[in-house]
Amino acid sequence: QVQLVESGGGVVQPGKSLRLSCAASGFTFSSYAMHWVRQAPGKGLEWVALISKDGSNKFYADSVKGRFTISRDNSKNTLYLQMNSLRAEDTAVYYCARDQTTGTNLDYWGQGTLVTVSS
Amino acid sequence: QSVLTQPPSVSAAPGQKVTISCSGSSSNIGNNYVSWYQQLPGTAPKLLIYDNNKRPSGIPDRFSGSKSGTSATLGITGLQTGDEADYYCGTWDSSLTTWVFGGGTKLTVL
């Protein structure tokens, strides 16, 4: 069965960096585009980034553009989110999600990992 | 302010029907597939409806989706207390080249 397991969350000071990982299993990872979506405490879903199947195309929300980098290693079935220059407003649960057919829907989601940006 | 507009909350009694609207524009809903997500309290979102009106395996036919022009609607019939959740619409925005979500609608089954 499809499984997505995020890791790497934690407490980090403003201005610092953190890298999230999402380990995928149960499907051919290299055949699917992947997303990162976040949810601040008590708030709605906010899309963060999308990467194509082969990693050649990447798209970002304006709120993270220039600070966050999405990447993937298809040989390791793993998705990454490198987060630099973190701000308090980046505090959220970060989910990775599979795109069923690029840009149409997010059909499987991980359980999420909490990132807290605080001094 | 979300690109897609949803009502903040809806409510209905058990057994009744409810609809949740999602309004957008020609750059998103008007020209792309809409999907809907259910987020039960304390859990990750789950795909409920995709390609405007299709249900993934395991989703009961009490849940339905439709799209007309630049708006989409999620319908839930035979409401159960277990349907209490937050519901989000989502689609690709071709102008922004980003995925966009609605602000979410909290469903209360009275």
PDB file of C-alpha atoms in Angstrom:
ATOM      1  CA  GLN A   1       0.000   0.000   0.000  1.00  0.00           C
ATOM      2  CA  VAL A   2       1.077   3.579  -0.598  1.00  0.00           C
ATOM      3  CA  GLN A   3       2.969   5.065   2.320  1.00  0.00           C
ATOM      4  CA  LEU A   4       4.472   8.505   2.770  1.00  0.00           C
ATOM      5  CA  VAL A   5       6.432   9.155   5.938  1.00  0.00           C
ATOM      6  CA  GLU A   6       7.728  12.625   6.725  1.00  0.00           C
ATOM      7  CA  SER A   7      10.613  13.325   9.070  1.00  0.00           C
ATOM      8  CA  GLY A   8      12.991  16.105  10.015  1.00  0.00           C
ATOM      9  CA  GLY A   9      10.643  18.441  11.826  1.00  0.00           C
ATOM     10  CA  GLY A  10      11.492  20.097  15.115  1.00  0.00           C
ATOM     11  CA  VAL A  11      12.125  23.396  16.843  1.00  0.00           C
ATOM     12  CA  VAL A  12      14.423  25.820  15.040  1.00  0.00           C
ATOM     13  CA  GLN A  13      15.393  29.438  15.631  1.00  0.00           C
ATOM     14  CA  PRO A  14      14.348  32.180  13.215  1.00  0.00           C
ATOM     15  CA  GLY A  15      16.813  32.592  10.378  1.00  0.00           C
ATOM     16  CA  LYS A  16      18.066  29.023  10.646  1.00  0.00           C
ATOM     17  CA  SER A  17      17.625  26.113   8.245  1.00  0.00           C
ATOM     18  CA  LEU A  18      15.931  22.723   8.338  1.00  0.00           C
ATOM     19  CA  ARG A  19      15.555  19.880   5.851  1.00  0.00           C
ATOM     20  CA  LEU A  20      12.441  17.741   5.735  1.00  0.00           C
ATOM     21  CA  SER A  21      12.339  14.301   4.167  1.00  0.00           C
ATOM     22  CA  CYS A  22       9.459  12.195   2.901  1.00  0.00           C
ATOM     23  CA  ALA A  23      10.108   8.488   2.430  1.00  0.00           C
ATOM     24  CA  ALA A  24       7.809   6.895  -0.136  1.00  0.00           C
ATOM     25  CA  SER A  25       6.910   3.230  -0.502  1.00  0.00           C
ATOM     26  CA  GLY A  26       4.259   1.037  -2.067  1.00  0.00           C
ATOM     27  CA  PHE A  27       4.369   2.678  -5.501  1.00  0.00           C
ATOM     28  CA  THR A  28       6.813   3.613  -8.265  1.00  0.00           C
ATOM     29  CA  PHE A  29       8.057   6.882  -6.820  1.00  0.00           C
ATOM     30  CA  SER A  30       9.689   8.071 -10.035  1.00  0.00           C
ATOM     31  CA  SER A  31       6.339   7.951 -11.867  1.00  0.00           C
ATOM     32  CA  TYR A  32       4.652  10.636  -9.790  1.00  0.00           C
ATOM     33  CA  ALA A  33       4.997  14.342  -9.163  1.00  0.00           C
ATOM     34  CA  MET A  34       5.089  15.248  -5.479  1.00  0.00           C
ATOM     35  CA  HIS A  35       3.912  18.158  -3.348  1.00  0.00           C
ATOM     36  CA  TRP A  36       4.637  19.735   0.016  1.00  0.00           C
ATOM     37  CA  VAL A  37       1.638  21.264   1.787  1.00  0.00           C
ATOM     38  CA  ARG A  38       1.651  22.909   5.210  1.00  0.00           C
ATOM     39  CA  GLN A  39      -0.892  23.791   7.851  1.00  0.00           C
ATOM     40  CA  ALA A  40      -0.234  26.388  10.518  1.00  0.00           C
ATOM     41  CA  PRO A  41      -1.804  25.690  13.932  1.00  0.00           C
ATOM     42  CA  GLY A  42      -5.565  26.175  13.707  1.00  0.00           C
ATOM     43  CA  LYS A  43      -5.369  27.310  10.083  1.00  0.00           C
ATOM     44  CA  GLY A  44      -6.210  25.919   6.672  1.00  0.00           C
ATOM     45  CA  LEU A  45      -4.077  24.083   4.150  1.00  0.00           C
ATOM     46  CA  GLU A  46      -1.393  26.076   2.342  1.00  0.00           C
ATOM     47  CA  TRP A  47       0.318  24.606  -0.703  1.00  0.00           C
ATOM     48  CA  VAL A  48       4.110  25.004  -0.585  1.00  0.00           C
ATOM     49  CA  ALA A  49       5.793  23.372  -3.567  1.00  0.00           C
ATOM     50  CA  LEU A  50       5.527  20.854  -6.402  1.00  0.00           C
ATOM     51  CA  ILE A  51       8.228  18.853  -8.156  1.00  0.00           C
ATOM     52  CA  SER A  52       7.825  16.889 -11.367  1.00  0.00           C
ATOM     53  CA  LYS A  53       8.487  13.169 -11.679  1.00  0.00           C
ATOM     54  CA  ASP A  54      12.092  13.585 -12.792  1.00  0.00           C
ATOM     55  CA  GLY A  55      12.778  16.713 -10.747  1.00  0.00           C
ATOM     56  CA  SER A  56      13.247  18.936 -13.769  1.00  0.00           C
ATOM     57  CA  ASN A  57      10.314  21.223 -12.994  1.00  0.00           C
ATOM     58  CA  LYS A  58       9.653  22.901  -9.668  1.00  0.00           C
ATOM     59  CA  PHE A  59       6.950  25.312  -8.570  1.00  0.00           C
ATOM     60  CA  TYR A  60       6.699  27.295  -5.340  1.00  0.00           C
ATOM     61  CA  ALA A  61       4.244  29.385  -3.385  1.00  0.00           C
ATOM     62  CA  ASP A  62       5.225  33.042  -3.284  1.00  0.00           C
ATOM     63  CA  SER A  63       5.494  32.826   0.505  1.00  0.00           C
ATOM     64  CA  VAL A  64       8.466  30.439   0.288  1.00  0.00           C
ATOM     65  CA  LYS A  65      10.029  31.265  -3.087  1.00  0.00           C
ATOM     66  CA  GLY A  66      13.719  31.952  -2.755  1.00  0.00           C
ATOM     67  CA  ARG A  67      13.898  30.412   0.728  1.00  0.00           C
ATOM     68  CA  PHE A  68      12.656  26.832   0.252  1.00  0.00           C
ATOM     69  CA  THR A  69      13.902  24.250  -2.239  1.00  0.00           C
ATOM     70  CA  ILE A  70      12.037  21.098  -3.169  1.00  0.00           C
ATOM     71  CA  SER A  71      14.050  18.166  -4.488  1.00  0.00           C
ATOM     72  CA  ARG A  72      13.865  14.419  -4.849  1.00  0.00           C
ATOM     73  CA  ASP A  73      16.096  11.376  -5.091  1.00  0.00           C
ATOM     74  CA  ASN A  74      14.290   8.764  -7.144  1.00  0.00           C
ATOM     75  CA  SER A  75      16.983   6.182  -6.381  1.00  0.00           C
ATOM     76  CA  LYS A  76      16.118   6.523  -2.694  1.00  0.00           C
ATOM     77  CA  ASN A  77      12.364   7.033  -3.126  1.00  0.00           C
ATOM     78  CA  THR A  78      12.643  10.199  -1.093  1.00  0.00           C
ATOM     79  CA  LEU A  79      11.301  13.738  -1.380  1.00  0.00           C
ATOM     80  CA  TYR A  80      12.983  16.660   0.343  1.00  0.00           C
ATOM     81  CA  LEU A  81      12.200  20.205   1.390  1.00  0.00           C
ATOM     82  CA  GLN A  82      15.180  22.388   2.251  1.00  0.00           C
ATOM     83  CA  MET A  83      13.965  25.333   4.287  1.00  0.00           C
ATOM     84  CA  ASN A  84      16.291  28.297   4.770  1.00  0.00           C
ATOM     85  CA  SER A  85      15.867  31.683   6.460  1.00  0.00           C
ATOM     86  CA  LEU A  86      13.000  30.317   8.510  1.00  0.00           C
ATOM     87  CA  ARG A  87      10.454  32.693   9.972  1.00  0.00           C
ATOM     88  CA  ALA A  88       7.908  32.387  12.758  1.00  0.00           C
ATOM     89  CA  GLU A  89       5.160  32.258  10.136  1.00  0.00           C
ATOM     90  CA  ASP A  90       6.673  29.054   8.721  1.00  0.00           C
ATOM     91  CA  THR A  91       5.549  27.238  11.874  1.00  0.00           C
ATOM     92  CA  ALA A  92       3.250  24.490  10.665  1.00  0.00           C
ATOM     93  CA  VAL A  93       2.691  20.803  10.130  1.00  0.00           C
ATOM     94  CA  TYR A  94       4.294  19.931   6.817  1.00  0.00           C
ATOM     95  CA  TYR A  95       2.729  17.188   4.705  1.00  0.00           C
ATOM     96  CA  CYS A  96       4.106  15.515   1.618  1.00  0.00           C
ATOM     97  CA  ALA A  97       1.535  14.331  -0.891  1.00  0.00           C
ATOM     98  CA  ARG A  98       1.535  12.383  -4.127  1.00  0.00           C
ATOM     99  CA  ASP A  99       0.059  13.895  -7.259  1.00  0.00           C
ATOM    100  CA  GLN A 100      -2.098  11.361  -9.049  1.00  0.00           C
ATOM    101  CA  THR A 101      -1.643  13.018 -12.431  1.00  0.00           C
ATOM    102  CA  THR A 102       0.537  16.114 -12.348  1.00  0.00           C
ATOM    103  CA  GLY A 103      -1.498  19.098 -11.243  1.00  0.00           C
ATOM    104  CA  THR A 104      -4.824  17.333 -10.921  1.00  0.00           C
ATOM    105  CA  ASN A 105      -5.119  16.037  -7.379  1.00  0.00           C
ATOM    106  CA  LEU A 106      -3.195  14.957  -4.299  1.00  0.00           C
ATOM    107  CA  ASP A 107      -4.241  11.365  -3.815  1.00  0.00           C
ATOM    108  CA  TYR A 108      -2.073  10.219  -0.921  1.00  0.00           C
ATOM    109  CA  TRP A 109      -0.781  12.208   2.034  1.00  0.00           C
ATOM    110  CA  GLY A 110       1.732  11.534   4.763  1.00  0.00           C
ATOM    111  CA  GLN A 111       0.965  11.994   8.434  1.00  0.00           C
ATOM    112  CA  GLY A 112       2.900  15.254   8.632  1.00  0.00           C
ATOM    113  CA  THR A 113       5.860  16.588  10.574  1.00  0.00           C
ATOM    114  CA  LEU A 114       5.718  19.645  12.826  1.00  0.00           C
ATOM    115  CA  VAL A 115       8.117  22.522  12.301  1.00  0.00           C
ATOM    116  CA  THR A 116       8.221  25.177  15.008  1.00  0.00           C
ATOM    117  CA  VAL A 117      10.200  28.336  14.385  1.00  0.00           C
ATOM    118  CA  SER A 118      10.849  30.063  17.671  1.00  0.00           C
ATOM    119  CA  SER A 119      13.663  31.692  19.589  1.00  0.00           C
TER     120      SER A 119
ATOM    121  CA  GLN B   1      -7.027  35.508   1.460  1.00  0.00           C
ATOM    122  CA  SER B   2      -7.437  32.245  -0.482  1.00  0.00           C
ATOM    123  CA  VAL B   3      -7.671  32.182  -4.266  1.00  0.00           C
ATOM    124  CA  LEU B   4     -10.614  29.789  -3.923  1.00  0.00           C
ATOM    125  CA  THR B   5     -13.536  30.926  -1.778  1.00  0.00           C
ATOM    126  CA  GLN B   6     -15.390  28.531   0.518  1.00  0.00           C
ATOM    127  CA  PRO B   7     -17.910  29.249   3.280  1.00  0.00           C
ATOM    128  CA  PRO B   8     -16.172  29.049   6.678  1.00  0.00           C
ATOM    129  CA  SER B   9     -18.793  26.723   8.104  1.00  0.00           C
ATOM    130  CA  VAL B  10     -21.905  24.726   7.306  1.00  0.00           C
ATOM    131  CA  SER B  11     -24.143  22.632   9.517  1.00  0.00           C
ATOM    132  CA  ALA B  12     -26.998  20.196   9.194  1.00  0.00           C
ATOM    133  CA  ALA B  13     -28.719  17.471  11.151  1.00  0.00           C
ATOM    134  CA  PRO B  14     -27.864  13.773  10.930  1.00  0.00           C
ATOM    135  CA  GLY B  15     -29.420  12.168   7.878  1.00  0.00           C
ATOM    136  CA  GLN B  16     -29.764  15.467   6.066  1.00  0.00           C
ATOM    137  CA  LYS B  17     -27.882  16.777   3.026  1.00  0.00           C
ATOM    138  CA  VAL B  18     -25.357  19.588   2.847  1.00  0.00           C
ATOM    139  CA  THR B  19     -23.490  21.312   0.041  1.00  0.00           C
ATOM    140  CA  ILE B  20     -20.202  23.174   0.207  1.00  0.00           C
ATOM    141  CA  SER B  21     -19.342  25.670  -2.490  1.00  0.00           C
ATOM    142  CA  CYS B  22     -15.946  26.594  -3.912  1.00  0.00           C
ATOM    143  CA  SER B  23     -15.666  29.667  -6.089  1.00  0.00           C
ATOM    144  CA  GLY B  24     -12.695  30.530  -8.264  1.00  0.00           C
ATOM    145  CA  SER B  25     -11.874  31.970 -11.661  1.00  0.00           C
ATOM    146  CA  SER B  26     -11.125  31.003 -15.232  1.00  0.00           C
ATOM    147  CA  SER B  27      -7.431  30.489 -14.426  1.00  0.00           C
ATOM    148  CA  ASN B  28      -8.151  27.812 -11.842  1.00  0.00           C
ATOM    149  CA  ILE B  29     -11.531  26.098 -11.529  1.00  0.00           C
ATOM    150  CA  GLY B  30     -12.681  27.297 -14.943  1.00  0.00           C
ATOM    151  CA  ASN B  31      -9.981  25.378 -16.796  1.00  0.00           C
ATOM    152  CA  ASN B  32      -8.693  22.695 -14.453  1.00  0.00           C
ATOM    153  CA  TYR B  33      -9.952  19.717 -12.515  1.00  0.00           C
ATOM    154  CA  VAL B  34     -11.217  20.300  -8.986  1.00  0.00           C
ATOM    155  CA  SER B  35     -10.577  17.951  -6.092  1.00  0.00           C
ATOM    156  CA  TRP B  36     -11.957  17.873  -2.577  1.00  0.00           C
ATOM    157  CA  TYR B  37     -10.246  16.826   0.656  1.00  0.00           C
ATOM    158  CA  GLN B  38     -11.616  15.782   4.014  1.00  0.00           C
ATOM    159  CA  GLN B  39      -9.592  16.442   7.149  1.00  0.00           C
ATOM    160  CA  LEU B  40     -10.929  14.777  10.260  1.00  0.00           C
ATOM    161  CA  PRO B  41      -9.792  16.329  13.554  1.00  0.00           C
ATOM    162  CA  GLY B  42      -6.134  15.637  14.267  1.00  0.00           C
ATOM    163  CA  THR B  43      -5.508  13.737  11.038  1.00  0.00           C
ATOM    164  CA  ALA B  44      -3.957  14.324   7.630  1.00  0.00           C
ATOM    165  CA  PRO B  45      -6.177  15.378   4.723  1.00  0.00           C
ATOM    166  CA  LYS B  46      -7.686  12.649   2.583  1.00  0.00           C
ATOM    167  CA  LEU B  47      -8.750  12.813  -1.052  1.00  0.00           C
ATOM    168  CA  LEU B  48     -12.537  12.719  -1.269  1.00  0.00           C
ATOM    169  CA  ILE B  49     -13.358  13.737  -4.846  1.00  0.00           C
ATOM    170  CA  TYR B  50     -11.068  14.127  -7.865  1.00  0.00           C
ATOM    171  CA  ASP B  51     -11.499  15.239 -11.487  1.00  0.00           C
ATOM    172  CA  ASN B  52     -14.537  17.317 -10.412  1.00  0.00           C
ATOM    173  CA  ASN B  53     -16.834  14.393  -9.681  1.00  0.00           C
ATOM    174  CA  LYS B  54     -14.969  11.080  -9.297  1.00  0.00           C
ATOM    175  CA  ARG B  55     -14.688   9.181  -6.034  1.00  0.00           C
ATOM    176  CA  PRO B  56     -11.548   7.246  -5.071  1.00  0.00           C
ATOM    177  CA  SER B  57     -12.011   3.644  -4.102  1.00  0.00           C
ATOM    178  CA  GLY B  58     -13.513   3.371  -0.642  1.00  0.00           C
ATOM    179  CA  ILE B  59     -15.287   6.723  -0.632  1.00  0.00           C
ATOM    180  CA  PRO B  60     -19.038   6.162  -0.216  1.00  0.00           C
ATOM    181  CA  ASP B  61     -21.457   7.475  -2.812  1.00  0.00           C
ATOM    182  CA  ARG B  62     -22.921   9.786  -0.170  1.00  0.00           C
ATOM    183  CA  PHE B  63     -20.155  12.134  -1.301  1.00  0.00           C
ATOM    184  CA  SER B  64     -20.460  13.798  -4.708  1.00  0.00           C
ATOM    185  CA  GLY B  65     -18.825  16.597  -6.628  1.00  0.00           C
ATOM    186  CA  SER B  66     -19.830  18.862  -9.459  1.00  0.00           C
ATOM    187  CA  LYS B  67     -18.426  21.805 -11.375  1.00  0.00           C
ATOM    188  CA  SER B  68     -20.025  24.549 -13.381  1.00  0.00           C
ATOM    189  CA  GLY B  69     -18.004  27.353 -14.913  1.00  0.00           C
ATOM    190  CA  THR B  70     -15.744  28.791 -12.240  1.00  0.00           C
ATOM    191  CA  SER B  71     -17.465  27.157  -9.272  1.00  0.00           C
ATOM    192  CA  ALA B  72     -17.502  23.690  -7.785  1.00  0.00           C
ATOM    193  CA  THR B  73     -19.706  22.037  -5.205  1.00  0.00           C
ATOM    194  CA  LEU B  74     -19.258  19.172  -2.777  1.00  0.00           C
ATOM    195  CA  GLY B  75     -22.424  17.387  -1.730  1.00  0.00           C
ATOM    196  CA  ILE B  76     -22.833  15.080   1.232  1.00  0.00           C
ATOM    197  CA  THR B  77     -26.064  13.163   1.793  1.00  0.00           C
ATOM    198  CA  GLY B  78     -27.184  11.029   4.716  1.00  0.00           C
ATOM    199  CA  LEU B  79     -25.009  13.043   7.111  1.00  0.00           C
ATOM    200  CA  GLN B  80     -23.341  11.156   9.931  1.00  0.00           C
ATOM    201  CA  THR B  81     -21.603  12.483  13.021  1.00  0.00           C
ATOM    202  CA  GLY B  82     -18.429  10.943  11.632  1.00  0.00           C
ATOM    203  CA  ASP B  83     -18.586  13.382   8.713  1.00  0.00           C
ATOM    204  CA  GLU B  84     -17.728  16.264  11.041  1.00  0.00           C
ATOM    205  CA  ALA B  85     -14.499  17.558   9.551  1.00  0.00           C
ATOM    206  CA  ASP B  86     -12.882  20.345   7.608  1.00  0.00           C
ATOM    207  CA  TYR B  87     -13.363  20.184   3.852  1.00  0.00           C
ATOM    208  CA  TYR B  88     -11.076  21.818   1.300  1.00  0.00           C
ATOM    209  CA  CYS B  89     -11.341  22.286  -2.435  1.00  0.00           C
ATOM    210  CA  GLY B  90      -8.197  22.442  -4.540  1.00  0.00           C
ATOM    211  CA  THR B  91      -7.051  22.879  -8.107  1.00  0.00           C
ATOM    212  CA  TRP B  92      -4.178  24.051 -10.253  1.00  0.00           C
ATOM    213  CA  ASP B  93      -4.025  27.742 -11.146  1.00  0.00           C
ATOM    214  CA  SER B  94      -2.638  28.088 -14.660  1.00  0.00           C
ATOM    215  CA  SER B  95      -1.864  31.802 -14.312  1.00  0.00           C
ATOM    216  CA  LEU B  96      -0.129  31.589 -10.948  1.00  0.00           C
ATOM    217  CA  THR B  97       1.411  28.185 -11.845  1.00  0.00           C
ATOM    218  CA  THR B  98       0.691  27.052  -8.322  1.00  0.00           C
ATOM    219  CA  TRP B  99      -1.676  24.653  -6.676  1.00  0.00           C
ATOM    220  CA  VAL B 100      -4.402  26.504  -4.752  1.00  0.00           C
ATOM    221  CA  PHE B 101      -6.673  25.465  -1.903  1.00  0.00           C
ATOM    222  CA  GLY B 102      -9.868  26.985  -0.641  1.00  0.00           C
ATOM    223  CA  GLY B 103      -9.857  28.364   2.884  1.00  0.00           C
ATOM    224  CA  GLY B 104     -11.683  25.316   4.168  1.00  0.00           C
ATOM    225  CA  THR B 105     -15.213  24.688   5.440  1.00  0.00           C
ATOM    226  CA  LYS B 106     -15.956  23.254   8.850  1.00  0.00           C
ATOM    227  CA  LEU B 107     -18.886  20.857   8.759  1.00  0.00           C
ATOM    228  CA  THR B 108     -20.898  20.431  11.936  1.00  0.00           C
ATOM    229  CA  VAL B 109     -23.458  17.656  12.161  1.00  0.00           C
ATOM    230  CA  LEU B 110     -25.878  18.879  14.792  1.00  0.00           C
TER     231      LEU B 110
END
